[in-house]
Tab-separated table of C-alpha atoms and ligand atoms in Angstrom:
chain	number	residue	atom	x	y	z
A	279	MET	CA	87.259	83.463	113.410
A	280	ASN	CA	85.003	83.825	110.312
A	281	ALA	CA	86.479	86.409	108.056
A	282	LYS	CA	88.918	85.795	105.302
A	283	ILE	CA	91.997	87.880	105.952
A	284	ILE	CA	92.810	90.148	102.913
A	285	ASP	CA	96.345	90.050	102.574
A	286	GLY	CA	97.208	93.463	101.253
A	287	LYS	CA	101.029	92.692	101.446
A	288	ALA	CA	100.762	89.833	99.130
A	289	ILE	CA	98.374	91.543	96.836
A	290	ALA	CA	100.712	94.597	96.739
A	291	LEU	CA	103.661	92.257	95.957
A	292	GLU	CA	101.770	90.718	92.963
A	293	GLN	CA	100.830	94.305	91.727
A	294	ARG	CA	104.464	95.489	92.017
A	295	ALA	CA	105.779	92.284	90.239
A	296	MET	CA	103.241	93.127	87.357
A	297	ILE	CA	104.316	96.837	87.266
A	298	ARG	CA	108.135	95.743	87.217
A	299	ALA	CA	107.494	93.496	84.137
A	300	GLU	CA	105.659	96.150	82.259
A	301	VAL	CA	108.487	98.880	83.216
A	302	SER	CA	111.218	96.373	81.913
A	303	GLU	CA	109.213	96.013	78.571
A	304	LEU	CA	108.832	99.762	78.221
A	305	VAL	CA	112.605	100.053	78.750
A	306	GLU	CA	113.399	97.532	76.286
A	307	ARG	CA	110.801	98.341	73.542
A	308	HIS	CA	110.836	101.942	73.917
A	309	SER	CA	113.839	103.008	75.960
A	310	LEU	CA	111.376	104.551	78.240
A	311	LYS	CA	112.177	104.489	81.782
A	312	PRO	CA	109.305	106.031	84.102
A	313	GLY	CA	110.637	108.415	86.552
A	314	LEU	CA	109.198	109.542	89.833
A	315	ALA	CA	110.426	112.757	91.635
A	316	VAL	CA	109.597	112.778	95.477
A	317	VAL	CA	109.890	116.152	97.173
A	318	LEU	CA	110.266	116.292	100.973
A	319	VAL	CA	110.351	119.543	102.810
A	320	GLY	CA	111.679	119.384	106.300
A	321	GLU	CA	112.794	116.709	108.948
A	322	ASP	CA	109.275	114.948	109.813
A	323	PRO	CA	110.486	111.579	110.921
A	324	ALA	CA	107.411	109.746	109.537
A	325	SER	CA	107.659	111.713	106.066
A	326	LYS	CA	111.352	110.815	105.765
A	327	VAL	CA	110.616	106.920	106.303
A	328	TYR	CA	107.738	107.221	103.732
A	329	VAL	CA	110.017	109.062	101.240
A	330	ARG	CA	112.748	106.502	101.628
A	331	ASN	CA	110.315	103.693	101.215
A	332	LYS	CA	108.997	105.207	98.045
A	333	GLU	CA	112.318	105.709	96.505
A	334	ILE	CA	113.352	101.937	97.369
A	335	ALA	CA	110.018	100.852	95.740
A	336	THR	CA	110.589	103.013	92.711
A	337	ARG	CA	113.914	101.623	91.994
A	338	LYS	CA	112.919	97.987	92.636
A	339	ALA	CA	110.296	98.546	89.985
A	340	GLY	CA	112.931	99.361	87.675
A	341	MET	CA	111.979	103.070	87.454
A	342	GLU	CA	114.053	106.050	88.030
A	343	SER	CA	113.862	107.941	91.571
A	344	PHE	CA	114.607	111.554	92.010
A	345	ALA	CA	114.460	112.509	95.516
A	346	HIS	CA	114.561	116.326	96.339
A	347	ARG	CA	115.160	116.770	100.198
A	348	LEU	CA	114.843	120.387	101.067
A	349	PRO	CA	115.208	122.262	104.396
A	350	ALA	CA	112.374	122.950	106.697
A	351	ASN	CA	112.627	126.828	106.065
A	352	THR	CA	112.395	126.425	102.152
A	353	GLY	CA	110.188	129.243	101.016
A	354	GLN	CA	107.019	128.813	98.826
A	355	GLU	CA	108.752	130.600	95.754
A	356	ASP	CA	111.613	128.066	95.930
A	357	LEU	CA	109.356	125.181	96.203
A	358	LEU	CA	107.213	126.433	93.287
A	359	ALA	CA	110.368	126.942	91.213
A	360	LEU	CA	111.392	123.330	91.871
A	361	ILE	CA	107.977	121.991	90.602
A	362	GLU	CA	108.015	124.123	87.609
A	363	LYS	CA	111.420	122.633	86.673
A	364	LEU	CA	110.212	119.072	87.389
A	365	ASN	CA	107.092	119.702	85.262
A	366	HIS	CA	109.366	120.580	82.245
A	367	ASP	CA	111.852	117.835	82.958
A	368	SER	CA	111.193	114.941	80.261
A	369	GLY	CA	112.721	112.304	82.443
A	370	VAL	CA	110.417	112.919	85.342
A	371	HIS	CA	106.902	111.519	84.722
A	372	GLY	CA	105.567	111.706	88.228
A	373	ILE	CA	105.804	114.297	90.771
A	374	LEU	CA	104.808	113.728	94.438
A	375	VAL	CA	105.153	116.187	97.189
A	376	GLN	CA	105.189	114.594	100.488
A	377	LEU	CA	102.496	115.836	102.831
A	378	PRO	CA	102.241	117.518	105.412
A	379	LEU	CA	104.262	120.379	104.407
A	380	PRO	CA	105.474	122.807	107.047
A	381	ASP	CA	102.987	125.287	108.207
A	382	HIS	CA	104.207	128.224	106.290
A	383	LEU	CA	103.778	126.660	102.919
A	384	ASP	CA	100.561	126.520	101.254
A	385	SER	CA	99.904	122.882	100.347
A	386	GLN	CA	96.851	123.691	98.028
A	387	THR	CA	98.858	126.273	95.931
A	388	ILE	CA	101.833	123.722	95.702
A	389	ILE	CA	99.570	120.891	94.640
A	390	GLU	CA	97.995	123.172	92.046
A	391	ALA	CA	101.326	123.928	90.612
A	392	ILE	CA	102.158	120.271	89.558
A	393	ASP	CA	101.185	119.337	85.955
A	394	PRO	CA	98.332	117.188	86.256
A	395	ARG	CA	99.484	114.868	84.082
A	396	LYS	CA	102.336	114.337	86.487
A	397	ASP	CA	100.212	114.265	89.608
A	398	VAL	CA	100.612	110.741	90.544
A	399	ASP	CA	99.277	111.341	94.022
A	400	GLY	CA	95.834	112.410	92.302
A	401	LEU	CA	95.416	115.415	94.488
A	402	HIS	CA	95.308	118.016	91.733
A	403	PRO	CA	91.801	119.628	91.261
A	404	VAL	CA	92.006	118.474	87.626
A	405	ASN	CA	92.354	114.941	88.460
A	406	ALA	CA	89.658	115.195	91.277
A	407	GLY	CA	87.414	116.581	88.521
A	408	TYR	CA	88.219	113.729	86.207
A	409	LEU	CA	87.469	111.268	88.952
A	410	LEU	CA	84.180	113.108	89.504
A	411	SER	CA	83.202	113.160	85.873
A	412	GLY	CA	84.173	109.639	85.146
A	413	GLN	CA	87.111	110.536	82.934
A	414	LYS	CA	90.556	109.097	82.983
A	415	GLY	CA	93.081	110.731	85.282
A	416	HIS	CA	95.365	109.928	88.202
A	417	VAL	CA	93.240	108.491	91.135
A	418	PRO	CA	94.842	108.988	94.723
A	419	CYS	CA	96.812	105.933	95.657
A	420	THR	CA	95.101	104.762	98.928
A	421	PRO	CA	91.643	104.963	97.731
A	422	LYS	CA	92.727	103.005	94.466
A	423	GLY	CA	94.402	100.483	96.645
A	424	SER	CA	91.377	100.054	98.840
A	425	ILE	CA	89.067	99.272	95.884
A	426	VAL	CA	91.746	96.458	94.527
A	427	LEU	CA	91.533	94.936	97.967
A	428	ALA	CA	87.682	95.182	97.962
A	429	LYS	CA	87.650	93.343	94.730
A	430	SER	CA	89.899	90.833	95.753
A	431	ALA	CA	87.244	89.578	98.197
A	432	ALA	CA	84.320	90.153	95.629
A	433	SER	CA	85.178	90.588	92.034
A	434	ASP	CA	81.738	92.328	91.411
A	435	LEU	CA	80.744	95.019	93.944
A	436	THR	CA	77.661	95.972	91.950
A	437	GLY	CA	74.458	96.726	94.083
A	438	MET	CA	76.457	96.526	97.502
A	439	GLU	CA	75.624	98.834	100.189
A	440	ALA	CA	78.739	100.703	100.708
A	441	VAL	CA	79.544	102.705	103.668
A	442	VAL	CA	82.660	105.069	103.809
A	443	VAL	CA	83.510	106.309	107.414
A	444	GLY	CA	85.437	109.619	106.770
A	445	ARG	CA	85.115	112.343	104.207
A	446	SER	CA	88.803	113.641	103.573
A	447	VAL	CA	89.859	114.603	100.190
A	448	LEU	CA	92.775	112.294	100.420
A	449	VAL	CA	90.761	109.200	101.317
A	450	GLY	CA	86.935	109.279	102.126
A	451	LYS	CA	85.668	111.214	99.121
A	452	PRO	CA	87.769	109.627	96.493
A	453	VAL	CA	87.091	106.160	97.895
A	454	ALA	CA	83.219	106.886	97.725
A	455	GLN	CA	83.589	107.976	94.084
A	456	LEU	CA	85.304	104.870	93.133
A	457	LEU	CA	82.746	102.668	95.062
A	458	LEU	CA	80.089	104.562	92.937
A	459	ASN	CA	81.946	103.888	89.851
A	460	GLU	CA	81.707	100.248	90.871
A	461	ASN	CA	77.945	100.640	91.106
A	462	CYS	CA	77.771	100.354	94.878
A	463	THR	CA	75.042	102.432	96.606
A	464	VAL	CA	77.309	104.570	98.680
A	465	THR	CA	76.803	106.475	101.959
A	466	ILE	CA	79.592	108.762	103.315
A	467	ALA	CA	79.560	108.863	107.138
A	468	HIS	CA	81.602	111.629	109.016
A	469	SER	CA	81.955	113.133	112.707
A	470	ARG	CA	78.468	114.735	112.349
A	471	THR	CA	76.681	111.657	111.305
A	472	LYS	CA	73.882	110.534	113.519
A	473	ASN	CA	73.449	106.983	114.709
A	474	LEU	CA	76.793	105.915	113.179
A	475	GLU	CA	76.569	102.365	114.532
A	476	ASP	CA	73.118	101.881	112.544
A	477	VAL	CA	74.719	103.295	109.405
A	478	VAL	CA	77.776	101.113	109.650
A	479	GLY	CA	75.450	98.182	110.293
A	480	ARG	CA	73.854	98.639	106.806
A	481	ALA	CA	77.228	98.039	105.014
A	482	ASP	CA	77.892	95.035	102.783
A	483	LEU	CA	81.176	96.946	102.122
A	484	LEU	CA	82.605	99.136	104.964
A	485	VAL	CA	85.459	101.489	104.371
A	486	ALA	CA	86.932	102.975	107.523
A	487	ALA	CA	88.984	106.035	107.037
A	488	VAL	CA	88.671	107.945	110.312
A	489	GLY	CA	92.037	108.005	112.182
A	490	ARG	CA	90.516	106.856	115.508
A	491	PRO	CA	91.925	103.682	116.951
A	492	GLU	CA	89.456	100.812	117.023
A	493	MET	CA	86.625	103.083	116.930
A	494	ILE	CA	84.330	100.792	114.880
A	495	ARG	CA	83.288	97.738	117.019
A	496	GLY	CA	82.738	94.249	115.971
A	497	ASP	CA	79.034	94.453	116.936
A	498	TRP	CA	78.414	97.300	114.592
A	499	ILE	CA	79.277	95.194	111.465
A	500	LYS	CA	76.878	93.305	109.408
A	501	LYS	CA	77.568	89.675	109.199
A	502	GLY	CA	79.637	88.732	106.010
A	503	ALA	CA	80.557	92.256	105.365
A	504	ILE	CA	83.699	93.150	103.563
A	505	VAL	CA	85.698	95.501	105.789
A	506	ILE	CA	88.584	97.617	104.392
A	507	ASP	CA	90.279	99.451	107.254
A	508	VAL	CA	92.360	102.387	106.143
A	509	GLY	CA	93.143	103.684	109.618
A	510	ILE	CA	96.648	103.657	110.785
A	511	ASN	CA	96.941	104.642	114.516
A	512	ARG	CA	99.965	104.385	116.753
A	513	VAL	CA	98.902	103.278	120.254
A	514	PRO	CA	100.767	101.923	123.273
A	515	ASP	CA	101.481	98.326	123.132
A	516	PRO	CA	99.933	96.731	126.089
A	517	GLN	CA	102.311	93.653	125.752
A	518	GLU	CA	105.268	95.688	125.895
A	519	GLU	CA	105.802	98.696	128.085
A	520	GLY	CA	107.195	101.835	126.504
A	521	LYS	CA	106.537	100.279	122.991
A	522	HIS	CA	103.936	101.223	120.379
A	523	LYS	CA	101.942	99.270	118.023
A	524	LEU	CA	99.758	100.102	114.756
A	525	VAL	CA	96.133	99.639	114.951
A	526	GLY	CA	93.052	100.502	112.407
A	527	ASP	CA	89.911	102.237	112.910
A	528	VAL	CA	88.252	98.964	113.345
A	529	ALA	CA	88.471	96.556	116.427
A	530	TYR	CA	90.087	93.808	114.471
A	531	GLU	CA	89.892	91.045	116.928
A	532	GLU	CA	86.055	91.634	117.262
A	533	ALA	CA	85.369	92.199	113.614
A	534	ILE	CA	87.133	89.007	112.213
A	535	GLU	CA	84.154	87.212	114.222
A	536	VAL	CA	81.369	88.813	112.075
A	537	ALA	CA	83.082	90.114	108.769
A	538	GLY	CA	83.208	88.046	105.716
A	539	ALA	CA	86.561	89.476	104.670
A	540	ILE	CA	88.847	92.110	106.366
A	541	THR	CA	92.131	93.853	105.802
A	542	PRO	CA	94.592	93.754	108.927
A	543	VAL	CA	96.444	96.848	110.085
A	544	PRO	CA	99.406	96.651	109.338
A	545	GLY	CA	99.724	94.608	106.207
A	546	GLY	CA	96.331	95.653	104.694
A	547	VAL	CA	95.818	98.995	102.812
A	548	GLY	CA	99.165	100.350	103.676
A	549	PRO	CA	101.304	98.186	101.351
A	550	MET	CA	98.957	98.968	98.647
A	551	THR	CA	99.398	102.722	98.642
A	552	ILE	CA	103.036	102.511	97.366
A	553	ALA	CA	101.974	99.870	94.856
A	554	MET	CA	99.445	102.161	93.366
A	555	LEU	CA	101.791	105.191	93.472
A	556	LEU	CA	104.023	102.946	91.072
A	557	ALA	CA	101.153	102.061	88.884
A	558	ASN	CA	100.253	105.821	88.735
A	559	THR	CA	103.928	106.576	87.531
A	560	LEU	CA	103.831	103.847	85.048
A	561	ASP	CA	100.514	105.193	83.594
A	562	ALA	CA	102.047	108.764	83.791
A	563	ALA	CA	105.008	107.620	81.731
A	564	ARG	CA	102.888	106.121	79.158
A	565	GLY	CA	100.639	108.915	78.868
A	566	GLN	CA	103.552	111.429	78.240
A	567	PHE	CA	105.308	109.225	75.828
A	568	GLN	CA	105.252	110.799	72.514
A	569	GLY	CA	105.092	107.572	70.490
A	570	ASN	CA	102.712	104.776	70.744
A	571	PRO	CA	103.746	102.554	73.943
A	572	ASP	CA	101.784	99.668	72.855
B	137	NDP	P1	91.252	112.967	108.163
B	137	NDP	O1	91.597	113.258	109.562
B	137	NDP	O2	91.500	114.023	107.159
B	137	NDP	O3	89.745	112.666	108.129
B	137	NDP	C1	89.088	111.883	109.000
B	137	NDP	C2	87.682	111.792	108.692
B	137	NDP	O4	87.021	111.060	109.719
B	137	NDP	C3	86.853	113.211	108.644
B	137	NDP	O5	86.138	113.170	107.481
B	137	NDP	C4	86.112	113.133	109.980
B	137	NDP	O6	84.843	113.834	109.885
B	137	NDP	C5	85.921	111.688	110.205
B	137	NDP	N1	85.709	111.344	111.621
B	137	NDP	C6	86.365	111.917	112.693
B	137	NDP	N2	86.023	111.470	113.957
B	137	NDP	C7	84.886	110.702	113.718
B	137	NDP	C8	83.843	110.053	114.364
B	137	NDP	N3	83.887	110.026	115.669
B	137	NDP	N4	82.809	109.570	113.680
B	137	NDP	C9	82.803	109.588	112.444
B	137	NDP	N5	83.651	110.116	111.577
B	137	NDP	C10	84.699	110.766	112.113
B	137	NDP	O7	92.015	111.713	107.854
B	137	NDP	P2	92.436	110.935	106.536
B	137	NDP	O8	91.337	110.689	105.649
B	137	NDP	O9	93.739	111.538	105.902
B	137	NDP	O10	92.897	109.478	107.140
B	137	NDP	C11	92.150	108.620	107.853
B	137	NDP	C12	92.860	107.444	108.428
B	137	NDP	O11	93.506	106.763	107.296
B	137	NDP	C13	93.992	107.921	109.324
B	137	NDP	O12	94.255	106.830	110.298
B	137	NDP	C14	95.331	107.831	108.365
B	137	NDP	O13	96.426	107.559	109.124
B	137	NDP	C15	95.018	106.579	107.542
B	137	NDP	N6	95.699	106.870	106.286
B	137	NDP	C16	96.295	105.556	105.712
B	137	NDP	C17	96.700	105.540	104.623
B	137	NDP	C18	97.407	104.322	104.170
B	137	NDP	O14	98.377	104.317	103.310
B	137	NDP	N7	96.848	103.238	104.714
B	137	NDP	C19	96.946	106.972	103.769
B	137	NDP	C20	96.163	107.914	104.229
B	137	NDP	C21	95.641	107.877	105.659
B	137	NDP	P3	84.520	115.378	109.809
B	137	NDP	O15	84.977	115.612	108.166
B	137	NDP	O16	83.267	115.732	109.951
B	137	NDP	O17	85.777	116.050	110.454
């Protein structure tokens, strides 16, 4: 094994400890307790776990957590009315609507109803626009966490050939933009890319956000590359019948032989997502504070 393993769990814990310290200072000096409202519609088991974890992490950071669990048949107007209420609630600095929403709800309209200053998921078009135009706004959590991990392996990414596999609004596109901001030369690959293997082989820094288990093989990867594996795929566990395990989009056991540094799955990008959500909520609270939080 050659690669340095990028320990996302440990880095996320460090980040969360820093955030907790900053929150406690805000509470002490300004009686400002950042508040995060998480809205869950329906009973999707994975979403329920994510929301629960977000609530626990928010409280652990010393922030206020407001969970709104709504039945699966909640109508668009009722959901919009709740968002409007949260937009005007001064104790709520961040609003996150857990995706995916049930099919009868229009996710885009719901996201666009969130006050961009409270859009801690960074999915509102205003925040996407800020990212594109290089202005300060909320950056989506998983892409933001991916960059922190890449920079833990090489503090300066300037001039690197970066290849992002995946062009989703949630991950691929924002990660590519952030890499451009770090002065990388960025290629975005997707399902129509020709000779994907060759494109991946050019990368000094590879971000995989595809959603296909172990699609990117070790012999595609350039020797010494930094590999950030965003993929989370549930596959049958060959060791235990009837059980499942999580794997990334990169064939990890092969990739550790060639990469310079790599994130594992689980324990890589995943834990960073919640840490960055807390960071965005802290920023949102500061931004909405009337006085001078410094
Ligand atoms: P999407 O399904 O929205 O996007 C997948 C992207 O991969 C698309 O752009 C698609 O291309 C591309 N793609 C699909 N098949 C291929 C292929 N054969 N070759 C090249 N590109 C391909 O997924 P997300 O971006 O939302 O998520 C990606 C992965 O990251 C998933 O495994 C997801 O679970 C994980 N994830 C992890 C998070 C975390 O906290 N760690 C958070 C969010 C996501 P095209 O556009 O052409 O269809």
